[in-house]
Amino acid sequence: MTAEFIGIPLQKPYLELQLEIENRTGKSYPTNGINFASAGSGVLQSTNKDSGVTPLQVQLQQFQTLVQQNHIQKNLIKESLFFLESGSNDIFNYFYPFDPPTLTPDDYVQSMLSQVRTFVNTIYKLGARRIVLFALGPVGCVPARINLPGAPANKCFGKMNKMVKNYNVGLENVVKTLPDKNPGAVGAFGAIYKTVQIFRADPKRYGFANVESACCGYGNLGGELQCGKEGYTVCKNPNEYLFWDFFHPSERTYKLVSKALWAGGRTRIRPFNLKTLANMTLSHV
């Protein structure tokens, strides 16, 4: 959605681009950005490692290799927006019964934030100057919580959301200290948790008829079966649902959040929004 606001084509996944370039001599990496994200990954290298995901640390190495091999121009890096939105899978996995955690909730969150700080410092050294960290949404409210022991069906999972809020506070602190620790860099913190909770508190105002269940899934809250698995059902009015499936927001939710991040006030994103950050003139550091 942000690419649409800026007016550039959507970013292709890194691995897709890599294959295209390997198969077509002379083709170069695009100037409209690259998507290094990997579905199911987290900020911790161990998160969903058995599912074939590309960890954040490897995503960072992929970007670093492109920079070091001069596939991306240095001036382009400085003008680019760097987005990090990761951590939901890490925190959700903390509550899996078959893999009990060895760290306390606070220590686990601190280990996540340590990886975020390493990520930010590394991309800064590679030339990044416009860095945006997005808060996690209320992960404890996703319909998939129904599959976790001790998670309530009639309200959000408080223990999980407490970890999410602690992580989000840490993310905002990284943004606040960014200019001092990384001269010439500017950062923004996208307050997605607060934004989504506003939708949940007054759903009709934002066009939602259902802010609890998944549109695509099955069972209690539509969260007992993943969308696409045998036996799933799909609602007739997906744009009226906050959640598309048992873990992800609907397209309507994404659009509303993206609009808030692009041009919203300080309750949505701070100290300035993405439109301001994209058009800002930076010092040559």
mmCIF file of C-alpha atoms in Angstrom:
data_model
loop_
_atom_site.group_PDB
_atom_site.id
_atom_site.type_symbol
_atom_site.label_atom_id
_atom_site.label_comp_id
_atom_site.label_asym_id
_atom_site.label_seq_id
_atom_site.Cartn_x
_atom_site.Cartn_y
_atom_site.Cartn_z
ATOM 1 C CA MET A 1 0.000 0.000 0.000
ATOM 2 C CA THR A 2 2.828 2.440 0.792
ATOM 3 C CA ALA A 3 4.262 1.896 -2.683
ATOM 4 C CA GLU A 4 0.885 2.872 -4.128
ATOM 5 C CA PHE A 5 0.864 6.084 -2.080
ATOM 6 C CA ILE A 6 4.377 6.932 -3.293
ATOM 7 C CA GLY A 7 3.403 6.055 -6.855
ATOM 8 C CA ILE A 8 5.904 3.293 -7.584
ATOM 9 C CA PRO A 9 5.371 -0.362 -8.595
ATOM 10 C CA LEU A 10 5.013 -2.914 -5.798
ATOM 11 C CA GLN A 11 8.259 -4.469 -4.609
ATOM 12 C CA LYS A 12 9.023 -7.980 -5.820
ATOM 13 C CA PRO A 13 10.395 -10.641 -3.449
ATOM 14 C CA TYR A 14 14.192 -10.911 -3.387
ATOM 15 C CA LEU A 15 14.305 -14.596 -4.355
ATOM 16 C CA GLU A 16 12.020 -14.002 -7.350
ATOM 17 C CA LEU A 17 14.251 -11.176 -8.545
ATOM 18 C CA GLN A 18 17.333 -13.310 -8.045
ATOM 19 C CA LEU A 19 15.916 -16.019 -10.294
ATOM 20 C CA GLU A 20 14.909 -13.483 -12.955
ATOM 21 C CA ILE A 21 18.390 -11.965 -13.018
ATOM 22 C CA GLU A 22 20.136 -15.348 -13.118
ATOM 23 C CA ASN A 23 18.002 -16.353 -16.118
ATOM 24 C CA ARG A 24 18.274 -13.055 -18.023
ATOM 25 C CA THR A 25 21.742 -11.720 -18.725
ATOM 26 C CA GLY A 26 22.037 -7.967 -18.320
ATOM 27 C CA LYS A 27 18.949 -7.559 -16.128
ATOM 28 C CA SER A 28 19.621 -5.495 -12.990
ATOM 29 C CA TYR A 29 17.897 -5.171 -9.640
ATOM 30 C CA PRO A 30 14.981 -2.695 -9.671
ATOM 31 C CA THR A 31 15.139 0.831 -8.300
ATOM 32 C CA ASN A 32 11.673 0.745 -6.740
ATOM 33 C CA GLY A 33 12.760 -1.420 -3.816
ATOM 34 C CA ILE A 34 13.035 -5.069 -2.853
ATOM 35 C CA ASN A 35 10.924 -7.177 -0.498
ATOM 36 C CA PHE A 36 13.137 -9.425 1.638
ATOM 37 C CA ALA A 37 10.296 -10.630 3.885
ATOM 38 C CA SER A 38 9.704 -14.332 4.490
ATOM 39 C CA ALA A 39 6.299 -15.572 5.647
ATOM 40 C CA GLY A 40 6.492 -17.211 9.052
ATOM 41 C CA SER A 41 9.844 -15.729 10.020
ATOM 42 C CA GLY A 42 10.552 -13.688 13.122
ATOM 43 C CA VAL A 43 13.280 -11.524 14.583
ATOM 44 C CA LEU A 44 14.757 -14.577 16.326
ATOM 45 C CA GLN A 45 16.691 -16.968 14.115
ATOM 46 C CA SER A 46 15.073 -19.974 15.785
ATOM 47 C CA THR A 47 11.472 -18.949 15.011
ATOM 48 C CA ASN A 48 9.828 -21.495 12.683
ATOM 49 C CA LYS A 49 13.292 -22.652 11.555
ATOM 50 C CA ASP A 50 11.895 -26.108 10.750
ATOM 51 C CA SER A 51 9.315 -24.619 8.372
ATOM 52 C CA GLY A 52 11.789 -23.480 5.741
ATOM 53 C CA VAL A 53 11.492 -19.756 6.457
ATOM 54 C CA THR A 54 14.258 -17.265 5.684
ATOM 55 C CA PRO A 55 15.249 -15.744 9.059
ATOM 56 C CA LEU A 56 15.641 -11.993 9.459
ATOM 57 C CA GLN A 57 19.384 -12.499 9.877
ATOM 58 C CA VAL A 58 19.610 -14.180 6.446
ATOM 59 C CA GLN A 59 17.395 -11.491 4.896
ATOM 60 C CA LEU A 60 19.895 -8.960 6.214
ATOM 61 C CA GLN A 61 22.770 -10.924 4.670
ATOM 62 C CA GLN A 62 20.952 -10.950 1.326
ATOM 63 C CA PHE A 63 20.690 -7.160 1.379
ATOM 64 C CA GLN A 64 24.287 -6.803 2.548
ATOM 65 C CA THR A 65 25.514 -8.943 -0.357
ATOM 66 C CA LEU A 66 23.655 -6.793 -2.897
ATOM 67 C CA VAL A 67 25.198 -3.637 -1.440
ATOM 68 C CA GLN A 68 28.714 -5.051 -1.274
ATOM 69 C CA GLN A 69 28.478 -6.291 -4.867
ATOM 70 C CA ASN A 70 27.273 -2.839 -6.002
ATOM 71 C CA HIS A 71 23.906 -4.100 -7.230
ATOM 72 C CA ILE A 72 22.251 -1.169 -5.414
ATOM 73 C CA GLN A 73 23.481 2.391 -5.788
ATOM 74 C CA LYS A 74 24.632 4.083 -2.570
ATOM 75 C CA ASN A 75 22.594 7.243 -3.221
ATOM 76 C CA LEU A 76 19.502 5.098 -3.798
ATOM 77 C CA ILE A 77 19.990 3.414 -0.416
ATOM 78 C CA LYS A 78 20.109 6.771 1.340
ATOM 79 C CA GLU A 79 16.871 7.920 -0.285
ATOM 80 C CA SER A 80 15.044 4.644 0.347
ATOM 81 C CA LEU A 81 12.605 3.847 3.131
ATOM 82 C CA PHE A 82 13.562 0.801 5.208
ATOM 83 C CA PHE A 83 10.665 -0.994 6.898
ATOM 84 C CA LEU A 84 10.845 -3.598 9.662
ATOM 85 C CA GLU A 85 7.675 -5.294 10.838
ATOM 86 C CA SER A 86 8.496 -8.535 12.596
ATOM 87 C CA GLY A 87 7.935 -10.251 15.919
ATOM 88 C CA SER A 88 4.373 -11.598 15.852
ATOM 89 C CA ASN A 89 5.493 -15.140 15.107
ATOM 90 C CA ASP A 90 8.158 -15.013 17.826
ATOM 91 C CA ILE A 91 5.678 -14.009 20.515
ATOM 92 C CA PHE A 92 2.925 -16.363 19.356
ATOM 93 C CA ASN A 93 5.408 -19.248 19.343
ATOM 94 C CA TYR A 94 6.388 -18.441 22.943
ATOM 95 C CA PHE A 95 3.066 -19.919 24.007
ATOM 96 C CA TYR A 96 3.289 -23.153 22.013
ATOM 97 C CA PRO A 97 2.814 -26.068 24.432
ATOM 98 C CA PHE A 98 5.169 -28.494 22.627
ATOM 99 C CA ASP A 99 8.194 -26.196 22.806
ATOM 100 C CA PRO A 100 8.228 -24.585 26.262
ATOM 101 C CA PRO A 101 10.364 -21.436 26.518
ATOM 102 C CA THR A 102 13.536 -21.311 28.584
ATOM 103 C CA LEU A 103 13.417 -17.517 29.039
ATOM 104 C CA THR A 104 11.004 -15.401 31.051
ATOM 105 C CA PRO A 105 8.618 -13.250 28.990
ATOM 106 C CA ASP A 106 10.689 -10.118 29.710
ATOM 107 C CA ASP A 107 13.994 -11.783 28.816
ATOM 108 C CA TYR A 108 12.471 -13.211 25.648
ATOM 109 C CA VAL A 109 11.296 -9.758 24.562
ATOM 110 C CA GLN A 110 14.747 -8.318 25.332
ATOM 111 C CA SER A 111 16.348 -11.000 23.157
ATOM 112 C CA MET A 112 14.026 -9.940 20.336
ATOM 113 C CA LEU A 113 14.903 -6.269 20.776
ATOM 114 C CA SER A 114 18.591 -7.125 20.731
ATOM 115 C CA GLN A 115 18.126 -8.567 17.244
ATOM 116 C CA VAL A 116 16.209 -5.459 16.158
ATOM 117 C CA ARG A 117 19.030 -3.189 17.339
ATOM 118 C CA THR A 118 21.558 -5.316 15.444
ATOM 119 C CA PHE A 119 19.375 -5.101 12.336
ATOM 120 C CA VAL A 120 19.088 -1.295 12.562
ATOM 121 C CA ASN A 121 22.807 -0.803 13.180
ATOM 122 C CA THR A 122 23.709 -3.052 10.254
ATOM 123 C CA ILE A 123 21.458 -1.417 7.678
ATOM 124 C CA TYR A 124 22.699 1.988 8.897
ATOM 125 C CA LYS A 125 26.299 0.938 8.230
ATOM 126 C CA LEU A 126 25.181 -0.166 4.758
ATOM 127 C CA GLY A 127 23.777 3.289 4.048
ATOM 128 C CA ALA A 128 20.169 3.259 5.318
ATOM 129 C CA ARG A 129 19.050 6.624 6.680
ATOM 130 C CA ARG A 130 15.218 6.490 6.667
ATOM 131 C CA ILE A 131 14.226 3.672 9.006
ATOM 132 C CA VAL A 132 10.701 2.762 10.093
ATOM 133 C CA LEU A 133 9.888 0.255 12.824
ATOM 134 C CA PHE A 134 6.293 -0.899 12.917
ATOM 135 C CA ALA A 135 4.726 -1.948 16.192
ATOM 136 C CA LEU A 136 3.058 -5.323 16.353
ATOM 137 C CA GLY A 137 -0.701 -5.385 16.371
ATOM 138 C CA PRO A 138 -2.588 -7.047 19.245
ATOM 139 C CA VAL A 139 -1.329 -10.572 18.517
ATOM 140 C CA GLY A 140 -3.191 -11.858 21.565
ATOM 141 C CA CYS A 141 -6.469 -11.070 19.774
ATOM 142 C CA VAL A 142 -5.881 -13.154 16.626
ATOM 143 C CA PRO A 143 -8.371 -16.021 16.145
ATOM 144 C CA ALA A 144 -5.504 -18.570 16.115
ATOM 145 C CA ARG A 145 -5.145 -18.068 19.871
ATOM 146 C CA ILE A 146 -7.990 -20.550 20.252
ATOM 147 C CA ASN A 147 -5.440 -23.314 19.634
ATOM 148 C CA LEU A 148 -3.218 -22.344 22.570
ATOM 149 C CA PRO A 149 -3.685 -23.764 26.079
ATOM 150 C CA GLY A 150 -5.016 -21.214 28.528
ATOM 151 C CA ALA A 151 -6.003 -18.671 25.880
ATOM 152 C CA PRO A 152 -9.583 -17.382 26.303
ATOM 153 C CA ALA A 153 -12.091 -17.454 23.464
ATOM 154 C CA ASN A 154 -14.269 -14.598 24.727
ATOM 155 C CA LYS A 155 -11.482 -12.011 25.043
ATOM 156 C CA CYS A 156 -7.928 -11.359 23.927
ATOM 157 C CA PHE A 157 -5.043 -13.324 25.442
ATOM 158 C CA GLY A 158 -3.741 -10.858 28.016
ATOM 159 C CA LYS A 159 -0.380 -12.525 28.680
ATOM 160 C CA MET A 160 0.464 -12.448 24.983
ATOM 161 C CA ASN A 161 -0.599 -8.841 24.507
ATOM 162 C CA LYS A 162 1.492 -7.814 27.522
ATOM 163 C CA MET A 163 4.589 -9.178 25.750
ATOM 164 C CA VAL A 164 3.547 -7.422 22.548
ATOM 165 C CA LYS A 165 3.185 -4.082 24.339
ATOM 166 C CA ASN A 166 6.589 -4.481 26.040
ATOM 167 C CA TYR A 167 8.175 -5.243 22.671
ATOM 168 C CA ASN A 168 6.480 -2.234 21.095
ATOM 169 C CA VAL A 169 7.784 0.068 23.837
ATOM 170 C CA GLY A 170 11.271 -1.234 23.111
ATOM 171 C CA LEU A 171 10.819 -0.614 19.379
ATOM 172 C CA GLU A 172 9.807 2.978 19.988
ATOM 173 C CA ASN A 173 12.853 3.476 22.208
ATOM 174 C CA VAL A 174 15.068 2.279 19.351
ATOM 175 C CA VAL A 175 13.465 4.915 17.124
ATOM 176 C CA LYS A 176 13.854 7.649 19.755
ATOM 177 C CA THR A 177 17.571 6.970 20.198
ATOM 178 C CA LEU A 178 18.268 6.455 16.486
ATOM 179 C CA PRO A 179 19.517 9.992 15.640
ATOM 180 C CA ASP A 180 21.961 10.048 18.571
ATOM 181 C CA LYS A 181 23.358 6.572 17.990
ATOM 182 C CA ASN A 182 23.301 6.796 14.204
ATOM 183 C CA PRO A 183 24.103 10.351 13.040
ATOM 184 C CA GLY A 184 22.208 11.421 9.940
ATOM 185 C CA ALA A 185 19.524 8.770 10.326
ATOM 186 C CA VAL A 186 15.860 9.524 10.933
ATOM 187 C CA GLY A 187 13.311 7.055 12.193
ATOM 188 C CA ALA A 188 9.593 6.655 12.673
ATOM 189 C CA PHE A 189 7.514 4.369 14.859
ATOM 190 C CA GLY A 190 4.254 3.042 13.439
ATOM 191 C CA ALA A 191 1.783 2.618 16.313
ATOM 192 C CA ILE A 192 -0.135 -0.284 14.779
ATOM 193 C CA TYR A 193 -1.241 -1.795 18.104
ATOM 194 C CA LYS A 194 -3.055 1.402 19.094
ATOM 195 C CA THR A 195 -4.535 1.821 15.609
ATOM 196 C CA VAL A 196 -5.997 -1.697 15.495
ATOM 197 C CA GLN A 197 -7.374 -1.426 19.024
ATOM 198 C CA ILE A 198 -9.193 1.744 17.959
ATOM 199 C CA PHE A 199 -10.832 -0.279 15.174
ATOM 200 C CA ARG A 200 -11.797 -2.963 17.690
ATOM 201 C CA ALA A 201 -13.247 -0.454 20.136
ATOM 202 C CA ASP A 202 -15.514 1.222 17.565
ATOM 203 C CA PRO A 203 -15.887 -1.249 14.678
ATOM 204 C CA LYS A 204 -18.966 0.284 13.039
ATOM 205 C CA ARG A 205 -17.215 3.631 12.617
ATOM 206 C CA TYR A 206 -14.545 1.922 10.528
ATOM 207 C CA GLY A 207 -16.893 -0.332 8.583
ATOM 208 C CA PHE A 208 -16.347 -3.582 10.474
ATOM 209 C CA ALA A 209 -19.141 -5.964 11.415
ATOM 210 C CA ASN A 210 -16.823 -8.555 12.972
ATOM 211 C CA VAL A 211 -13.554 -7.833 14.804
ATOM 212 C CA GLU A 212 -13.201 -11.182 16.567
ATOM 213 C CA SER A 213 -13.405 -14.023 14.027
ATOM 214 C CA ALA A 214 -11.555 -14.965 10.850
ATOM 215 C CA CYS A 215 -13.386 -14.584 7.553
ATOM 216 C CA CYS A 216 -11.588 -17.646 6.176
ATOM 217 C CA GLY A 217 -11.162 -20.658 8.440
ATOM 218 C CA TYR A 218 -13.337 -22.964 10.512
ATOM 219 C CA GLY A 219 -14.453 -23.663 14.065
ATOM 220 C CA ASN A 220 -14.462 -21.371 17.085
ATOM 221 C CA LEU A 221 -13.566 -17.817 15.956
ATOM 222 C CA GLY A 222 -12.734 -19.357 12.561
ATOM 223 C CA GLY A 223 -9.391 -20.010 14.197
ATOM 224 C CA GLU A 224 -9.268 -23.778 14.569
ATOM 225 C CA LEU A 225 -8.405 -24.398 10.922
ATOM 226 C CA GLN A 226 -6.054 -22.458 8.687
ATOM 227 C CA CYS A 227 -7.564 -20.861 5.598
ATOM 228 C CA GLY A 228 -6.969 -23.162 2.621
ATOM 229 C CA LYS A 229 -6.858 -26.371 4.633
ATOM 230 C CA GLU A 230 -9.492 -29.020 3.921
ATOM 231 C CA GLY A 231 -12.796 -28.063 5.502
ATOM 232 C CA TYR A 232 -12.321 -24.296 5.595
ATOM 233 C CA THR A 233 -15.121 -21.850 4.811
ATOM 234 C CA VAL A 234 -15.072 -18.232 3.597
ATOM 235 C CA CYS A 235 -17.406 -15.473 4.755
ATOM 236 C CA LYS A 236 -19.549 -13.583 2.235
ATOM 237 C CA ASN A 237 -18.400 -10.121 3.318
ATOM 238 C CA PRO A 238 -14.595 -10.178 3.894
ATOM 239 C CA ASN A 239 -14.336 -6.363 3.887
ATOM 240 C CA GLU A 240 -16.447 -6.277 7.041
ATOM 241 C CA TYR A 241 -13.995 -8.507 8.924
ATOM 242 C CA LEU A 242 -10.944 -7.267 10.825
ATOM 243 C CA PHE A 243 -9.249 -10.643 10.273
ATOM 244 C CA TRP A 244 -8.962 -12.442 6.946
ATOM 245 C CA ASP A 245 -7.628 -15.699 8.379
ATOM 246 C CA PHE A 246 -6.692 -16.977 11.818
ATOM 247 C CA PHE A 247 -3.527 -14.843 11.980
ATOM 248 C CA HIS A 248 -3.663 -12.067 9.363
ATOM 249 C CA PRO A 249 -5.769 -8.908 8.981
ATOM 250 C CA SER A 250 -8.187 -8.460 6.097
ATOM 251 C CA GLU A 251 -7.403 -6.345 3.047
ATOM 252 C CA ARG A 252 -9.659 -3.611 4.432
ATOM 253 C CA THR A 253 -7.708 -3.572 7.695
ATOM 254 C CA TYR A 254 -4.414 -3.337 5.823
ATOM 255 C CA LYS A 255 -5.745 -0.422 3.762
ATOM 256 C CA LEU A 256 -6.910 1.495 6.821
ATOM 257 C CA VAL A 257 -3.618 0.899 8.641
ATOM 258 C CA SER A 258 -1.581 1.878 5.575
ATOM 259 C CA LYS A 259 -3.549 5.107 5.195
ATOM 260 C CA ALA A 260 -2.934 5.945 8.860
ATOM 261 C CA LEU A 261 0.799 5.283 8.521
ATOM 262 C CA TRP A 262 1.132 7.289 5.316
ATOM 263 C CA ALA A 263 -0.633 10.478 6.373
ATOM 264 C CA GLY A 264 -1.775 10.003 9.968
ATOM 265 C CA GLY A 265 -1.027 12.058 13.053
ATOM 266 C CA ARG A 266 1.219 11.234 16.008
ATOM 267 C CA THR A 267 -1.243 8.789 17.558
ATOM 268 C CA ARG A 268 -0.790 6.606 14.454
ATOM 269 C CA ILE A 269 2.888 7.170 13.605
ATOM 270 C CA ARG A 270 5.561 9.358 15.169
ATOM 271 C CA PRO A 271 7.469 11.637 15.209
ATOM 272 C CA PHE A 272 6.270 12.044 11.610
ATOM 273 C CA ASN A 273 4.333 10.005 9.071
ATOM 274 C CA LEU A 274 5.641 8.125 6.038
ATOM 275 C CA LYS A 275 4.665 10.885 3.616
ATOM 276 C CA THR A 276 6.801 13.358 5.551
ATOM 277 C CA LEU A 277 9.680 10.907 5.891
ATOM 278 C CA ALA A 278 9.647 10.093 2.170
ATOM 279 C CA ASN A 279 9.848 13.760 1.196
ATOM 280 C CA MET A 280 12.366 14.842 3.826
ATOM 281 C CA THR A 281 15.735 16.294 2.826
ATOM 282 C CA LEU A 282 18.504 14.647 4.843
ATOM 283 C CA SER A 283 21.990 15.861 5.709
ATOM 284 C CA HIS A 284 24.939 14.205 3.996
ATOM 285 C CA VAL A 285 26.243 11.951 6.785
#
